[in-house]
Amino acid sequence: LCVCESFVYSFFTTFIMSGIAVSDALLTTYEDVKLRQKHKYIVFTLEKVGTQGSKSTWDWKVLETPAAGEEGDNQAKWEEMCSKLPEDQARFVVFDFNDTKDDGRLVKKLVLIKWCPDTVHFRTKPIIGASYQTLKNKLDGIATDVEATDFDEIEYEAVKKSL
């Protein structure tokens, strides 16, 4: 791609797909997880902040950023994170997954989760989906992503096996 094409592609993927740019505050918090291991995970959402004419305006809101804690409590932190996901609202999570596989290999990966239960309002789901795509393109270093509508889809062992 030439510089001009690269700029157009970058603009398209960060703004046009959902119309909601990833906030600097969210990117800074993500860097705290990725580079500084300051937090074990981040739970965040899109919040309706107003309307412009007949269209709603949305912005990112960080809800939870617990401290990283001890190395051995990965599964406990995963369960804690899952308990923070409501059954009727969409959420996004970045989790610093750190565990040992059955064969002894250490797994240290960032996992991105889109939590969008079936009970989320049908007009909100397209916004969540398009924003998730924008988010995936903006967050460098994500090893895997999980799109979940039910708690069974984010069971600890299933995610560990996928890494």
PDB file of C-alpha atoms in Angstrom:
ATOM      1  CA  LEU A   1       0.000   0.000   0.000  1.00  0.00           C
ATOM      2  CA  CYS A   2       1.177   3.513  -0.657  1.00  0.00           C
ATOM      3  CA  VAL A   3       1.096   6.060   2.149  1.00  0.00           C
ATOM      4  CA  CYS A   4      -2.179   7.519   0.906  1.00  0.00           C
ATOM      5  CA  GLU A   5      -3.880   4.101   0.690  1.00  0.00           C
ATOM      6  CA  SER A   6      -2.519   3.172   4.095  1.00  0.00           C
ATOM      7  CA  PHE A   7      -3.982   6.347   5.621  1.00  0.00           C
ATOM      8  CA  VAL A   8      -7.389   5.744   4.026  1.00  0.00           C
ATOM      9  CA  TYR A   9      -7.433   2.121   5.224  1.00  0.00           C
ATOM     10  CA  SER A  10      -6.421   3.179   8.760  1.00  0.00           C
ATOM     11  CA  PHE A  11      -9.104   5.885   8.816  1.00  0.00           C
ATOM     12  CA  PHE A  12     -11.728   3.411   7.582  1.00  0.00           C
ATOM     13  CA  THR A  13     -10.904   0.734  10.142  1.00  0.00           C
ATOM     14  CA  THR A  14     -10.802   3.074  13.129  1.00  0.00           C
ATOM     15  CA  PHE A  15     -13.685   5.438  12.464  1.00  0.00           C
ATOM     16  CA  ILE A  16     -16.023   4.344   9.693  1.00  0.00           C
ATOM     17  CA  MET A  17     -16.742   0.770  10.764  1.00  0.00           C
ATOM     18  CA  SER A  18     -18.657   1.812  13.868  1.00  0.00           C
ATOM     19  CA  GLY A  19     -18.244   5.568  13.884  1.00  0.00           C
ATOM     20  CA  ILE A  20     -16.881   5.252  17.429  1.00  0.00           C
ATOM     21  CA  ALA A  21     -13.152   5.870  17.808  1.00  0.00           C
ATOM     22  CA  VAL A  22     -11.262   4.005  20.529  1.00  0.00           C
ATOM     23  CA  SER A  23     -10.598   6.572  23.254  1.00  0.00           C
ATOM     24  CA  ASP A  24      -7.114   7.550  24.390  1.00  0.00           C
ATOM     25  CA  ALA A  25      -8.072   6.698  27.985  1.00  0.00           C
ATOM     26  CA  LEU A  26      -8.999   3.155  26.957  1.00  0.00           C
ATOM     27  CA  LEU A  27      -5.769   2.756  24.968  1.00  0.00           C
ATOM     28  CA  THR A  28      -3.732   3.976  27.954  1.00  0.00           C
ATOM     29  CA  THR A  29      -5.460   1.480  30.255  1.00  0.00           C
ATOM     30  CA  TYR A  30      -4.827  -1.264  27.692  1.00  0.00           C
ATOM     31  CA  GLU A  31      -1.129  -0.357  27.631  1.00  0.00           C
ATOM     32  CA  ASP A  32      -1.124  -0.637  31.454  1.00  0.00           C
ATOM     33  CA  VAL A  33      -2.219  -4.271  31.060  1.00  0.00           C
ATOM     34  CA  LYS A  34      -0.079  -5.116  28.061  1.00  0.00           C
ATOM     35  CA  LEU A  35       3.227  -3.465  28.901  1.00  0.00           C
ATOM     36  CA  ARG A  36       3.209  -2.760  32.616  1.00  0.00           C
ATOM     37  CA  GLN A  37       1.091  -5.692  33.932  1.00  0.00           C
ATOM     38  CA  LYS A  38      -0.561  -3.128  36.194  1.00  0.00           C
ATOM     39  CA  HIS A  39      -4.033  -4.717  35.862  1.00  0.00           C
ATOM     40  CA  LYS A  40      -5.059  -8.340  35.429  1.00  0.00           C
ATOM     41  CA  TYR A  41      -8.001  -7.374  33.261  1.00  0.00           C
ATOM     42  CA  ILE A  42     -10.124  -4.493  32.039  1.00  0.00           C
ATOM     43  CA  VAL A  43     -13.908  -4.569  31.796  1.00  0.00           C
ATOM     44  CA  PHE A  44     -15.323  -1.801  29.642  1.00  0.00           C
ATOM     45  CA  THR A  45     -18.404  -0.940  27.646  1.00  0.00           C
ATOM     46  CA  LEU A  46     -19.937   1.435  25.173  1.00  0.00           C
ATOM     47  CA  GLU A  47     -22.147   3.946  26.885  1.00  0.00           C
ATOM     48  CA  LYS A  48     -24.820   6.026  25.217  1.00  0.00           C
ATOM     49  CA  VAL A  49     -23.838   9.614  26.016  1.00  0.00           C
ATOM     50  CA  GLY A  50     -26.393  11.583  24.044  1.00  0.00           C
ATOM     51  CA  THR A  51     -28.132  12.152  20.753  1.00  0.00           C
ATOM     52  CA  GLN A  52     -27.418  14.258  17.710  1.00  0.00           C
ATOM     53  CA  GLY A  53     -30.621  14.684  15.800  1.00  0.00           C
ATOM     54  CA  SER A  54     -32.090  11.211  15.420  1.00  0.00           C
ATOM     55  CA  LYS A  55     -28.784   9.400  16.069  1.00  0.00           C
ATOM     56  CA  SER A  56     -27.346   8.274  19.393  1.00  0.00           C
ATOM     57  CA  THR A  57     -23.775   9.095  20.365  1.00  0.00           C
ATOM     58  CA  TRP A  58     -21.636   6.557  22.201  1.00  0.00           C
ATOM     59  CA  ASP A  59     -18.347   6.579  24.078  1.00  0.00           C
ATOM     60  CA  TRP A  60     -16.093   4.008  25.740  1.00  0.00           C
ATOM     61  CA  LYS A  61     -16.269   3.663  29.524  1.00  0.00           C
ATOM     62  CA  VAL A  62     -13.834   1.608  31.616  1.00  0.00           C
ATOM     63  CA  LEU A  63     -15.733  -0.120  34.432  1.00  0.00           C
ATOM     64  CA  GLU A  64     -13.190  -2.376  36.175  1.00  0.00           C
ATOM     65  CA  THR A  65      -9.386  -2.418  36.370  1.00  0.00           C
ATOM     66  CA  PRO A  66      -8.319  -4.706  39.240  1.00  0.00           C
ATOM     67  CA  ALA A  67      -4.650  -4.966  40.175  1.00  0.00           C
ATOM     68  CA  ALA A  68      -2.642  -7.818  38.685  1.00  0.00           C
ATOM     69  CA  GLY A  69      -2.068  -9.666  41.971  1.00  0.00           C
ATOM     70  CA  GLU A  70      -0.228 -12.959  42.439  1.00  0.00           C
ATOM     71  CA  GLU A  71       0.933 -15.084  39.503  1.00  0.00           C
ATOM     72  CA  GLY A  72      -0.888 -18.240  40.650  1.00  0.00           C
ATOM     73  CA  ASP A  73      -4.387 -16.772  40.853  1.00  0.00           C
ATOM     74  CA  ASN A  74      -5.170 -16.669  37.115  1.00  0.00           C
ATOM     75  CA  GLN A  75      -8.229 -18.931  37.287  1.00  0.00           C
ATOM     76  CA  ALA A  76      -9.576 -17.106  40.354  1.00  0.00           C
ATOM     77  CA  LYS A  77      -9.199 -13.765  38.544  1.00  0.00           C
ATOM     78  CA  TRP A  78     -10.921 -15.264  35.460  1.00  0.00           C
ATOM     79  CA  GLU A  79     -13.878 -16.363  37.604  1.00  0.00           C
ATOM     80  CA  GLU A  80     -13.959 -12.924  39.246  1.00  0.00           C
ATOM     81  CA  MET A  81     -13.988 -11.276  35.812  1.00  0.00           C
ATOM     82  CA  CYS A  82     -16.823 -13.544  34.624  1.00  0.00           C
ATOM     83  CA  SER A  83     -18.880 -12.622  37.688  1.00  0.00           C
ATOM     84  CA  LYS A  84     -18.708  -8.960  36.599  1.00  0.00           C
ATOM     85  CA  LEU A  85     -20.427  -9.673  33.260  1.00  0.00           C
ATOM     86  CA  PRO A  86     -24.158  -8.854  33.400  1.00  0.00           C
ATOM     87  CA  GLU A  87     -26.711 -11.143  31.793  1.00  0.00           C
ATOM     88  CA  ASP A  88     -28.485  -8.290  30.011  1.00  0.00           C
ATOM     89  CA  GLN A  89     -25.751  -5.856  28.886  1.00  0.00           C
ATOM     90  CA  ALA A  90     -22.803  -6.001  26.520  1.00  0.00           C
ATOM     91  CA  ARG A  91     -19.253  -5.713  27.809  1.00  0.00           C
ATOM     92  CA  PHE A  92     -15.729  -5.953  26.453  1.00  0.00           C
ATOM     93  CA  VAL A  93     -12.843  -7.467  28.386  1.00  0.00           C
ATOM     94  CA  VAL A  94      -9.074  -7.602  27.923  1.00  0.00           C
ATOM     95  CA  PHE A  95      -7.632 -10.342  30.145  1.00  0.00           C
ATOM     96  CA  ASP A  96      -3.936 -10.997  30.768  1.00  0.00           C
ATOM     97  CA  PHE A  97      -4.067 -14.807  30.621  1.00  0.00           C
ATOM     98  CA  ASN A  98      -1.156 -16.486  32.384  1.00  0.00           C
ATOM     99  CA  ASP A  99      -1.224 -20.236  33.035  1.00  0.00           C
ATOM    100  CA  THR A 100       0.634 -23.483  32.387  1.00  0.00           C
ATOM    101  CA  LYS A 101      -0.598 -26.039  29.825  1.00  0.00           C
ATOM    102  CA  ASP A 102      -0.789 -29.755  30.642  1.00  0.00           C
ATOM    103  CA  ASP A 103       2.520 -30.323  28.813  1.00  0.00           C
ATOM    104  CA  GLY A 104       4.275 -27.746  31.031  1.00  0.00           C
ATOM    105  CA  ARG A 105       4.395 -24.835  28.574  1.00  0.00           C
ATOM    106  CA  LEU A 106       3.749 -21.396  30.027  1.00  0.00           C
ATOM    107  CA  VAL A 107       0.909 -19.529  28.316  1.00  0.00           C
ATOM    108  CA  LYS A 108       0.997 -15.748  28.650  1.00  0.00           C
ATOM    109  CA  LYS A 109      -1.398 -14.117  26.193  1.00  0.00           C
ATOM    110  CA  LEU A 110      -3.844 -11.232  26.014  1.00  0.00           C
ATOM    111  CA  VAL A 111      -7.425 -12.312  25.393  1.00  0.00           C
ATOM    112  CA  LEU A 112     -10.117  -9.953  24.082  1.00  0.00           C
ATOM    113  CA  ILE A 113     -13.723 -10.873  24.878  1.00  0.00           C
ATOM    114  CA  LYS A 114     -16.898  -9.456  23.416  1.00  0.00           C
ATOM    115  CA  TRP A 115     -19.699 -10.280  25.820  1.00  0.00           C
ATOM    116  CA  CYS A 116     -23.055  -9.735  24.131  1.00  0.00           C
ATOM    117  CA  PRO A 117     -25.823 -11.919  25.622  1.00  0.00           C
ATOM    118  CA  ASP A 118     -28.942 -12.643  23.613  1.00  0.00           C
ATOM    119  CA  THR A 119     -30.906 -10.329  25.927  1.00  0.00           C
ATOM    120  CA  VAL A 120     -29.053  -7.212  24.683  1.00  0.00           C
ATOM    121  CA  HIS A 121     -31.431  -4.911  22.770  1.00  0.00           C
ATOM    122  CA  PHE A 122     -31.487  -5.714  19.047  1.00  0.00           C
ATOM    123  CA  ARG A 123     -30.625  -2.116  18.070  1.00  0.00           C
ATOM    124  CA  THR A 124     -27.530  -2.154  20.263  1.00  0.00           C
ATOM    125  CA  LYS A 125     -26.067  -5.399  18.860  1.00  0.00           C
ATOM    126  CA  PRO A 126     -24.906  -3.955  15.487  1.00  0.00           C
ATOM    127  CA  ILE A 127     -23.138  -1.098  17.295  1.00  0.00           C
ATOM    128  CA  ILE A 128     -21.408  -3.583  19.603  1.00  0.00           C
ATOM    129  CA  GLY A 129     -20.375  -5.789  16.670  1.00  0.00           C
ATOM    130  CA  ALA A 130     -18.968  -2.978  14.533  1.00  0.00           C
ATOM    131  CA  SER A 131     -17.208  -1.407  17.520  1.00  0.00           C
ATOM    132  CA  TYR A 132     -15.658  -4.767  18.396  1.00  0.00           C
ATOM    133  CA  GLN A 133     -14.120  -4.963  14.948  1.00  0.00           C
ATOM    134  CA  THR A 134     -12.714  -1.451  15.363  1.00  0.00           C
ATOM    135  CA  LEU A 135     -11.393  -2.397  18.797  1.00  0.00           C
ATOM    136  CA  LYS A 136      -9.662  -5.551  17.503  1.00  0.00           C
ATOM    137  CA  ASN A 137      -7.927  -3.506  14.815  1.00  0.00           C
ATOM    138  CA  LYS A 138      -6.733  -0.887  17.318  1.00  0.00           C
ATOM    139  CA  LEU A 139      -5.480  -3.120  20.174  1.00  0.00           C
ATOM    140  CA  ASP A 140      -2.083  -4.467  19.123  1.00  0.00           C
ATOM    141  CA  GLY A 141      -0.909  -7.628  20.841  1.00  0.00           C
ATOM    142  CA  ILE A 142      -4.186  -9.474  21.324  1.00  0.00           C
ATOM    143  CA  ALA A 143      -3.441 -13.205  20.951  1.00  0.00           C
ATOM    144  CA  THR A 144      -7.002 -14.413  20.628  1.00  0.00           C
ATOM    145  CA  ASP A 145     -10.511 -13.084  20.810  1.00  0.00           C
ATOM    146  CA  VAL A 146     -13.725 -14.668  22.019  1.00  0.00           C
ATOM    147  CA  GLU A 147     -17.213 -13.584  21.026  1.00  0.00           C
ATOM    148  CA  ALA A 148     -19.501 -14.888  23.751  1.00  0.00           C
ATOM    149  CA  THR A 149     -23.240 -14.770  24.303  1.00  0.00           C
ATOM    150  CA  ASP A 150     -23.317 -17.297  27.145  1.00  0.00           C
ATOM    151  CA  PHE A 151     -21.101 -18.132  30.132  1.00  0.00           C
ATOM    152  CA  ASP A 152     -20.414 -21.602  28.685  1.00  0.00           C
ATOM    153  CA  GLU A 153     -18.474 -19.934  25.862  1.00  0.00           C
ATOM    154  CA  ILE A 154     -16.019 -18.325  28.262  1.00  0.00           C
ATOM    155  CA  GLU A 155     -15.284 -21.227  30.588  1.00  0.00           C
ATOM    156  CA  TYR A 156     -11.714 -21.069  31.813  1.00  0.00           C
ATOM    157  CA  GLU A 157     -10.557 -24.473  30.532  1.00  0.00           C
ATOM    158  CA  ALA A 158     -12.084 -23.906  27.077  1.00  0.00           C
ATOM    159  CA  VAL A 159     -10.276 -20.595  26.655  1.00  0.00           C
ATOM    160  CA  LYS A 160      -7.042 -22.073  28.010  1.00  0.00           C
ATOM    161  CA  LYS A 161      -7.289 -24.912  25.496  1.00  0.00           C
ATOM    162  CA  SER A 162      -7.752 -22.436  22.616  1.00  0.00           C
ATOM    163  CA  LEU A 163      -4.490 -20.626  23.428  1.00  0.00           C
TER     164      LEU A 163
END
